[in-house]
């Protein structure tokens, strides 16, 4: 039976990987999957060689600190797949880890597909040359990305974004609050400090102080914070437990938490797109070590870092990055959304239009793109 090798990084990659597995199993339930996986991929049917938490490292400085372990992990994974050759290897996001692995596998004759393009249109466009050596095909989630790969002579397929298919066009806020045990009325703010330990260490204290300011100014406001994985669970429970703030912690359930909220405060990343597809006003924040931030800022091509702003080509939602990410700024921006119903209504309409544009049955397109690599033994 056909074997699919997979490597997914972090919570977002785990979610996309679970969609990919579901798409292929809908064609052939006997397909086998193994690699670096998170809980959702495991639940969908992937045998985990290692946990995707092992790849949850962000920024140049942090990667250097963990480099020996990451290199050893990649060597072990490469050795496994060279000894147990998959019919196709699919790298899901985690480009710095996956492209080197994919290049080695491709050179040995394994077909390699990468799912979710790195943000070449935002920074580090020079990676296109490495990608050409590493991948047999690129699967992209945004329509404007196809031209980049076609111009470089790299086979590419636009599949749309699985989240756009999975999420409802009209989210049910009341039902989400009921499921989470939150009041059906009153103001609820979702806090998403990220899934990486480094992100949470940087952002959680700031978010909690912003929450404290909001509680003082708006008695009755409530908060919900979904815990994204075991790597950050202890830290979050410790900080929130000692804060005395009215925060509901959930193990996962990030989609429900955002659906239940009036405003979402979150780390820059894939979750910002999910918040947009859930039609939520948000503020995007991020903090990096000074050296890492200086390097990334110098390489950036666009004025935006959040996916909703990049896709809408304007600052549709606030971005409070680095020195601008203060508790007072987060609290003030949150209150602005809470007190601006007309602006929120206009934003929701923009997000609805974006949702409809990205909704194109991604699971079927993913399966269509991968099946040619799997039909020989299927």
CSV table of C-alpha atoms in Angstrom, one decimal:
chain,number,residue,atom,x,y,z
A,1,UNK,CA,0.0,0.0,0.0
A,2,UNK,CA,1.2,3.5,-0.8
A,3,UNK,CA,3.2,5.3,1.9
A,4,UNK,CA,3.1,9.1,2.4
A,5,UNK,CA,6.0,10.7,4.4
A,6,UNK,CA,5.1,13.8,6.2
A,7,UNK,CA,6.8,16.5,8.3
A,8,UNK,CA,4.7,19.2,9.8
A,9,UNK,CA,5.8,22.0,12.1
A,10,UNK,CA,3.8,23.5,14.9
A,11,UNK,CA,0.1,23.8,15.5
A,12,UNK,CA,-0.8,25.3,12.1
A,13,UNK,CA,1.1,22.6,10.2
A,14,UNK,CA,-0.5,19.9,12.3
A,15,UNK,CA,-3.9,21.3,11.3
A,16,UNK,CA,-3.1,21.5,7.6
A,17,UNK,CA,-1.6,18.0,7.7
A,18,UNK,CA,-4.7,16.6,9.2
A,19,UNK,CA,-6.7,18.1,6.3
A,20,UNK,CA,-4.2,16.6,3.8
A,21,UNK,CA,-4.5,13.1,5.4
A,22,UNK,CA,-8.3,13.3,5.4
A,23,UNK,CA,-8.2,14.4,1.7
A,24,UNK,CA,-6.2,11.4,0.6
A,25,UNK,CA,-8.0,8.9,2.8
A,26,UNK,CA,-11.3,10.0,1.1
A,27,UNK,CA,-9.7,8.5,-2.1
A,28,UNK,CA,-8.1,5.5,-0.6
A,29,UNK,CA,-8.6,4.6,3.1
A,30,UNK,CA,-5.6,2.2,3.1
A,31,UNK,CA,-3.0,4.9,2.4
A,32,UNK,CA,-0.4,4.9,5.2
A,33,UNK,CA,1.2,8.1,6.7
A,34,UNK,CA,4.2,8.6,8.9
A,35,UNK,CA,6.6,11.3,9.9
A,36,UNK,CA,6.8,14.3,12.2
A,37,UNK,CA,3.2,15.0,13.4
A,38,UNK,CA,1.1,16.7,15.9
A,39,UNK,CA,-2.1,15.4,17.7
A,40,UNK,CA,-4.5,16.3,14.9
A,41,UNK,CA,-2.4,14.4,12.3
A,42,UNK,CA,-2.1,11.5,14.6
A,43,UNK,CA,-5.8,11.5,15.2
A,44,UNK,CA,-6.3,11.6,11.4
A,45,UNK,CA,-4.2,8.5,11.0
A,46,UNK,CA,-0.5,9.4,10.9
A,47,UNK,CA,2.2,7.4,12.7
A,48,UNK,CA,4.4,9.9,14.5
A,49,UNK,CA,8.1,9.3,14.4
A,50,UNK,CA,8.5,12.5,16.3
A,51,UNK,CA,6.3,15.2,17.7
A,52,UNK,CA,5.8,18.4,15.7
A,53,UNK,CA,6.6,20.3,18.9
A,54,UNK,CA,10.2,19.5,18.2
A,55,UNK,CA,10.1,22.1,15.3
A,56,UNK,CA,8.4,24.9,17.4
A,57,UNK,CA,11.4,27.3,17.3
A,58,UNK,CA,11.2,30.8,16.0
A,59,UNK,CA,13.8,33.4,14.9
A,60,UNK,CA,17.4,33.3,14.0
A,61,UNK,CA,18.7,33.5,17.5
A,62,UNK,CA,16.4,30.8,18.8
A,63,UNK,CA,17.2,28.4,15.9
A,64,UNK,CA,20.9,28.8,16.6
A,65,UNK,CA,20.4,27.8,20.2
A,66,UNK,CA,18.5,24.6,19.2
A,67,UNK,CA,20.5,23.9,16.0
A,68,UNK,CA,22.3,20.8,17.1
A,69,UNK,CA,19.1,19.1,18.1
A,70,UNK,CA,17.3,20.2,14.9
A,71,UNK,CA,20.2,18.9,12.7
A,72,UNK,CA,20.2,15.6,14.5
A,73,UNK,CA,16.4,15.3,14.1
A,74,UNK,CA,16.6,16.0,10.4
A,75,UNK,CA,19.4,13.5,9.9
A,76,UNK,CA,17.3,10.8,11.7
A,77,UNK,CA,14.2,11.6,9.7
A,78,UNK,CA,16.2,11.6,6.4
A,79,UNK,CA,17.7,8.3,7.3
A,80,UNK,CA,14.3,6.8,8.1
A,81,UNK,CA,12.8,7.9,4.8
A,82,UNK,CA,15.8,6.7,2.8
A,83,UNK,CA,15.5,3.3,4.4
A,84,UNK,CA,11.7,3.3,4.3
A,85,UNK,CA,11.1,5.1,1.0
A,86,UNK,CA,7.7,6.8,0.7
A,87,UNK,CA,5.9,7.0,-2.6
A,88,UNK,CA,5.8,10.7,-2.0
A,89,UNK,CA,7.2,13.0,0.8
A,90,UNK,CA,5.1,16.0,1.7
A,91,UNK,CA,6.7,18.8,3.7
A,92,UNK,CA,4.1,20.9,5.4
A,93,UNK,CA,5.3,24.5,6.1
A,94,UNK,CA,8.5,24.5,8.3
A,95,UNK,CA,10.5,25.6,5.2
A,96,UNK,CA,13.9,25.9,6.8
A,97,UNK,CA,13.7,22.3,8.1
A,98,UNK,CA,11.9,20.8,5.2
A,99,UNK,CA,13.6,22.2,2.2
A,100,UNK,CA,17.0,20.6,3.1
A,101,UNK,CA,15.3,17.3,3.9
A,102,UNK,CA,13.3,17.5,0.6
A,103,UNK,CA,16.4,18.2,-1.4
A,104,UNK,CA,18.2,15.2,0.0
A,105,UNK,CA,15.1,12.9,-0.6
A,106,UNK,CA,14.6,14.3,-4.1
A,107,UNK,CA,18.2,13.7,-5.1
A,108,UNK,CA,17.7,10.0,-4.0
A,109,UNK,CA,14.7,9.7,-6.3
A,110,UNK,CA,11.8,10.3,-3.9
A,111,UNK,CA,9.1,12.6,-5.2
A,112,UNK,CA,8.8,15.6,-2.9
A,113,UNK,CA,5.8,18.0,-2.6
A,114,UNK,CA,5.8,21.0,-0.3
A,115,UNK,CA,2.4,22.2,1.0
A,116,UNK,CA,2.2,25.9,1.8
A,117,UNK,CA,4.7,28.2,0.2
A,118,UNK,CA,7.0,30.3,2.4
A,119,UNK,CA,6.3,34.0,2.2
A,120,UNK,CA,8.6,34.7,-0.7
A,121,UNK,CA,6.4,37.7,-1.5
A,122,UNK,CA,7.1,39.1,2.0
A,123,UNK,CA,10.8,38.4,2.6
A,124,UNK,CA,13.7,36.1,1.6
A,125,UNK,CA,12.7,35.8,-2.0
A,126,UNK,CA,16.2,34.3,-2.8
A,127,UNK,CA,15.0,31.0,-1.4
A,128,UNK,CA,13.3,30.3,-4.8
A,129,UNK,CA,16.6,28.7,-6.0
A,130,UNK,CA,16.7,26.3,-3.1
A,131,UNK,CA,13.1,25.4,-3.5
A,132,UNK,CA,13.6,24.5,-7.2
A,133,UNK,CA,16.3,21.9,-6.1
A,134,UNK,CA,14.1,20.6,-3.3
A,135,UNK,CA,10.6,20.1,-4.6
A,136,UNK,CA,8.9,18.1,-7.3
A,137,UNK,CA,5.7,20.3,-6.9
A,138,UNK,CA,4.6,23.2,-4.7
A,139,UNK,CA,1.0,23.4,-3.4
A,140,UNK,CA,0.1,27.0,-2.6
A,141,UNK,CA,-2.9,28.3,-0.7
A,142,UNK,CA,-3.1,31.8,-2.1
A,143,UNK,CA,-3.8,32.4,-5.8
A,144,UNK,CA,-1.2,35.2,-6.3
A,145,UNK,CA,1.6,32.7,-5.4
A,146,UNK,CA,1.3,30.6,-8.5
A,147,UNK,CA,3.0,33.2,-10.7
A,148,UNK,CA,6.1,33.2,-8.5
A,149,UNK,CA,6.7,29.5,-9.1
A,150,UNK,CA,5.6,29.4,-12.7
A,151,UNK,CA,8.1,32.2,-13.4
A,152,UNK,CA,10.9,30.1,-11.7
A,153,UNK,CA,9.9,27.0,-13.7
A,154,UNK,CA,8.7,25.1,-10.6
A,155,UNK,CA,5.6,22.9,-10.9
A,156,UNK,CA,2.9,24.5,-8.8
A,157,UNK,CA,-0.8,23.9,-8.0
A,158,UNK,CA,-3.1,26.4,-6.3
A,159,UNK,CA,-5.3,24.4,-3.9
A,160,UNK,CA,-7.0,27.2,-1.9
A,161,UNK,CA,-6.9,27.2,1.9
A,162,UNK,CA,-8.4,24.3,3.8
A,163,UNK,CA,-9.4,26.6,6.6
A,164,UNK,CA,-11.7,28.5,4.2
A,165,UNK,CA,-13.5,25.3,3.4
A,166,UNK,CA,-13.6,24.1,7.0
A,167,UNK,CA,-14.9,27.2,8.7
A,168,UNK,CA,-18.5,28.4,8.3
A,169,UNK,CA,-19.3,31.6,6.4
A,170,UNK,CA,-21.4,32.7,9.4
A,171,UNK,CA,-19.9,31.5,12.7
A,172,UNK,CA,-22.2,30.9,15.6
A,173,UNK,CA,-20.9,33.0,18.5
A,174,UNK,CA,-23.7,32.1,20.9
A,175,UNK,CA,-23.2,28.4,20.4
A,176,UNK,CA,-19.4,28.7,20.8
A,177,UNK,CA,-19.9,30.5,24.1
A,178,UNK,CA,-22.3,27.9,25.3
A,179,UNK,CA,-19.9,25.1,24.4
A,180,UNK,CA,-17.0,26.8,26.3
A,181,UNK,CA,-19.1,27.6,29.3
A,182,UNK,CA,-18.9,31.4,28.7
A,183,UNK,CA,-21.8,33.9,29.2
A,184,UNK,CA,-23.9,34.3,26.1
A,185,UNK,CA,-23.9,38.0,26.6
A,186,UNK,CA,-21.3,40.5,27.6
A,187,UNK,CA,-17.8,41.2,26.2
A,188,UNK,CA,-15.4,38.3,25.6
A,189,UNK,CA,-11.8,38.7,24.4
A,190,UNK,CA,-9.8,35.8,23.1
A,191,UNK,CA,-6.1,35.7,23.9
A,192,UNK,CA,-3.8,33.7,21.6
A,193,UNK,CA,-0.1,34.2,22.6
A,194,UNK,CA,1.1,31.5,20.1
A,195,UNK,CA,2.1,27.9,20.1
A,196,UNK,CA,5.9,28.2,20.5
A,197,UNK,CA,7.4,28.5,23.9
A,198,UNK,CA,9.4,31.5,22.9
A,199,UNK,CA,6.3,33.3,21.6
A,200,UNK,CA,4.4,32.6,24.8
A,201,UNK,CA,7.3,33.8,27.0
A,202,UNK,CA,7.4,37.1,25.1
A,203,UNK,CA,3.7,37.7,24.6
A,204,UNK,CA,1.7,36.2,27.4
A,205,UNK,CA,2.8,38.6,30.2
A,206,UNK,CA,2.0,41.5,27.9
A,207,UNK,CA,-1.5,40.1,27.1
A,208,UNK,CA,-2.2,39.4,30.8
A,209,UNK,CA,-1.3,43.0,31.7
A,210,UNK,CA,-3.5,44.3,28.9
A,211,UNK,CA,-6.3,42.1,30.2
A,212,UNK,CA,-5.8,43.6,33.7
A,213,UNK,CA,-6.2,47.1,32.3
A,214,UNK,CA,-9.4,46.1,30.4
A,215,UNK,CA,-10.9,44.5,33.6
A,216,UNK,CA,-10.3,47.8,35.4
A,217,UNK,CA,-11.9,49.9,32.6
A,218,UNK,CA,-14.7,47.5,31.6
A,219,UNK,CA,-16.0,45.5,34.6
A,220,UNK,CA,-17.6,42.3,33.4
A,221,UNK,CA,-15.3,41.7,30.5
A,222,UNK,CA,-14.2,38.0,30.2
A,223,UNK,CA,-11.3,36.3,28.5
A,224,UNK,CA,-10.7,32.9,26.9
A,225,UNK,CA,-7.3,31.5,26.2
A,226,UNK,CA,-6.8,28.3,24.2
A,227,UNK,CA,-3.7,26.4,25.2
A,228,UNK,CA,-1.9,25.4,21.9
A,229,UNK,CA,0.0,22.2,22.8
A,230,UNK,CA,1.9,20.6,25.7
A,231,UNK,CA,5.1,22.6,25.1
A,232,UNK,CA,3.4,25.8,26.4
A,233,UNK,CA,0.8,24.3,28.7
A,234,UNK,CA,2.7,24.5,32.0
A,235,UNK,CA,3.9,28.1,31.4
A,236,UNK,CA,0.4,29.3,30.5
A,237,UNK,CA,-1.4,27.6,33.4
A,238,UNK,CA,1.2,29.0,35.8
A,239,UNK,CA,0.9,32.6,34.6
A,240,UNK,CA,-2.9,32.6,34.3
A,241,UNK,CA,-3.4,30.8,37.5
A,242,UNK,CA,-1.5,33.4,39.5
A,243,UNK,CA,-3.0,36.4,37.6
A,244,UNK,CA,-6.4,36.4,39.3
A,245,UNK,CA,-8.0,37.5,36.0
A,246,UNK,CA,-11.3,36.1,34.7
A,247,UNK,CA,-9.7,33.9,32.0
A,248,UNK,CA,-11.2,30.7,30.8
A,249,UNK,CA,-8.5,28.3,29.7
A,250,UNK,CA,-9.2,25.6,27.1
A,251,UNK,CA,-7.0,22.8,25.9
A,252,UNK,CA,-7.0,23.5,22.2
A,253,UNK,CA,-10.4,24.7,20.9
A,254,UNK,CA,-8.8,27.8,19.4
A,255,UNK,CA,-11.5,28.0,16.7
A,256,UNK,CA,-14.3,28.0,19.3
A,257,UNK,CA,-12.4,30.5,21.5
A,258,UNK,CA,-12.1,32.9,18.6
A,259,UNK,CA,-15.7,32.3,17.5
A,260,UNK,CA,-16.9,33.1,21.0
A,261,UNK,CA,-14.9,36.4,21.2
A,262,UNK,CA,-15.9,39.9,20.3
A,263,UNK,CA,-12.2,40.8,19.7
A,264,UNK,CA,-9.1,38.6,19.3
A,265,UNK,CA,-5.6,39.5,20.5
A,266,UNK,CA,-3.2,37.1,18.9
A,267,UNK,CA,0.4,36.4,17.8
A,268,UNK,CA,1.2,36.9,14.1
A,269,UNK,CA,0.9,33.7,12.2
A,270,UNK,CA,-1.7,31.4,10.6
A,271,UNK,CA,-4.1,32.0,13.4
A,272,UNK,CA,-4.6,35.5,12.1
A,273,UNK,CA,-6.0,34.1,8.9
A,274,UNK,CA,-8.3,31.9,10.9
A,275,UNK,CA,-9.5,34.9,12.9
A,276,UNK,CA,-10.3,36.7,9.6
A,277,UNK,CA,-12.2,33.7,8.3
A,278,UNK,CA,-14.2,33.8,11.5
A,279,UNK,CA,-14.9,37.5,10.7
A,280,UNK,CA,-13.3,38.7,13.9
A,281,UNK,CA,-11.9,42.1,14.6
A,282,UNK,CA,-8.4,41.5,15.9
A,283,UNK,CA,-5.1,43.1,16.8
A,284,UNK,CA,-1.9,41.3,15.7
A,285,UNK,CA,1.1,41.4,18.0
A,286,UNK,CA,4.6,39.9,18.1
A,287,UNK,CA,7.9,40.4,19.9
A,288,UNK,CA,11.3,38.9,19.0
A,289,UNK,CA,14.8,39.2,20.4
A,290,UNK,CA,16.3,42.5,19.2
A,291,UNK,CA,18.8,40.9,16.8
A,292,UNK,CA,16.3,38.5,15.3
A,293,UNK,CA,13.9,41.4,14.7
A,294,UNK,CA,16.6,43.6,13.1
A,295,UNK,CA,17.5,40.9,10.7
A,296,UNK,CA,13.9,40.1,9.7
A,297,UNK,CA,12.9,43.7,9.4
A,298,UNK,CA,15.8,44.4,7.0
A,299,UNK,CA,14.8,41.5,4.8
A,300,UNK,CA,11.1,42.4,4.7
A,301,UNK,CA,9.4,43.5,1.4
A,302,UNK,CA,6.0,44.5,2.7
A,303,UNK,CA,4.7,47.0,5.3
A,304,UNK,CA,2.4,44.3,6.8
A,305,UNK,CA,3.2,41.2,8.8
A,306,UNK,CA,-0.3,39.9,9.4
A,307,UNK,CA,-1.9,37.7,6.8
A,308,UNK,CA,-5.3,39.5,6.8
A,309,UNK,CA,-3.5,42.8,6.1
A,310,UNK,CA,-1.3,41.2,3.4
A,311,UNK,CA,-4.3,39.7,1.6
A,312,UNK,CA,-6.3,42.9,1.8
A,313,UNK,CA,-3.3,45.0,1.0
A,314,UNK,CA,-3.9,47.5,3.8
A,315,UNK,CA,-3.8,47.9,7.6
A,316,UNK,CA,-7.3,46.5,8.0
A,317,UNK,CA,-6.4,45.5,11.6
A,318,UNK,CA,-3.8,46.9,13.9
A,319,UNK,CA,-0.3,45.4,14.1
A,320,UNK,CA,1.5,46.1,17.4
A,321,UNK,CA,5.0,44.7,16.8
A,322,UNK,CA,8.1,44.8,18.9
A,323,UNK,CA,8.4,48.0,20.9
A,324,UNK,CA,4.7,48.9,20.1
A,325,UNK,CA,3.5,45.7,21.8
A,326,UNK,CA,2.8,47.2,25.2
A,327,UNK,CA,-0.1,46.4,27.5
A,328,UNK,CA,-1.6,49.9,27.2
A,329,UNK,CA,-1.5,49.7,23.4
A,330,UNK,CA,-3.1,46.3,23.3
A,331,UNK,CA,-5.9,47.4,25.7
A,332,UNK,CA,-6.5,50.7,23.9
A,333,UNK,CA,-6.7,48.9,20.5
A,334,UNK,CA,-9.1,46.3,21.9
A,335,UNK,CA,-11.4,49.1,23.3
A,336,UNK,CA,-11.4,50.8,19.9
A,337,UNK,CA,-12.9,47.7,18.3
A,338,UNK,CA,-15.4,47.2,21.1
A,339,UNK,CA,-16.6,50.8,20.7
A,340,UNK,CA,-16.7,50.9,16.9
A,341,UNK,CA,-19.6,48.8,15.7
A,342,UNK,CA,-19.8,50.4,12.2
A,343,UNK,CA,-16.1,49.7,11.6
A,344,UNK,CA,-16.5,46.1,12.8
A,345,UNK,CA,-19.4,45.6,10.4
A,346,UNK,CA,-17.4,46.9,7.5
A,347,UNK,CA,-14.4,44.7,8.4
A,348,UNK,CA,-16.6,41.6,8.7
A,349,UNK,CA,-17.9,42.2,5.2
A,350,UNK,CA,-14.3,42.4,3.9
A,351,UNK,CA,-13.5,39.2,5.6
A,352,UNK,CA,-16.5,37.5,4.2
A,353,UNK,CA,-15.5,38.5,0.6
A,354,UNK,CA,-11.9,37.1,1.4
A,355,UNK,CA,-13.4,33.9,2.8
A,356,UNK,CA,-15.5,33.3,-0.4
A,357,UNK,CA,-12.4,33.9,-2.6
A,358,UNK,CA,-10.3,31.3,-0.7
A,359,UNK,CA,-13.0,28.7,-0.6
A,360,UNK,CA,-12.4,26.3,-3.5
A,361,UNK,CA,-12.6,22.8,-2.1
A,362,UNK,CA,-8.9,22.6,-1.1
A,363,UNK,CA,-9.1,19.0,0.1
A,364,UNK,CA,-10.1,17.7,-3.3
A,365,UNK,CA,-7.5,19.8,-5.0
A,366,UNK,CA,-4.8,18.5,-2.7
A,367,UNK,CA,-5.9,14.9,-3.3
A,368,UNK,CA,-5.9,15.6,-7.1
A,369,UNK,CA,-2.3,16.9,-6.9
A,370,UNK,CA,-0.9,14.0,-4.9
A,371,UNK,CA,-2.7,11.1,-6.4
A,372,UNK,CA,-0.4,10.9,-9.5
A,373,UNK,CA,2.4,10.0,-7.1
A,374,UNK,CA,0.4,7.3,-5.4
A,375,UNK,CA,-1.5,5.6,-8.1
A,376,UNK,CA,1.2,3.0,-8.9
A,377,UNK,CA,0.8,1.1,-5.6
A,378,UNK,CA,-2.7,2.3,-4.7
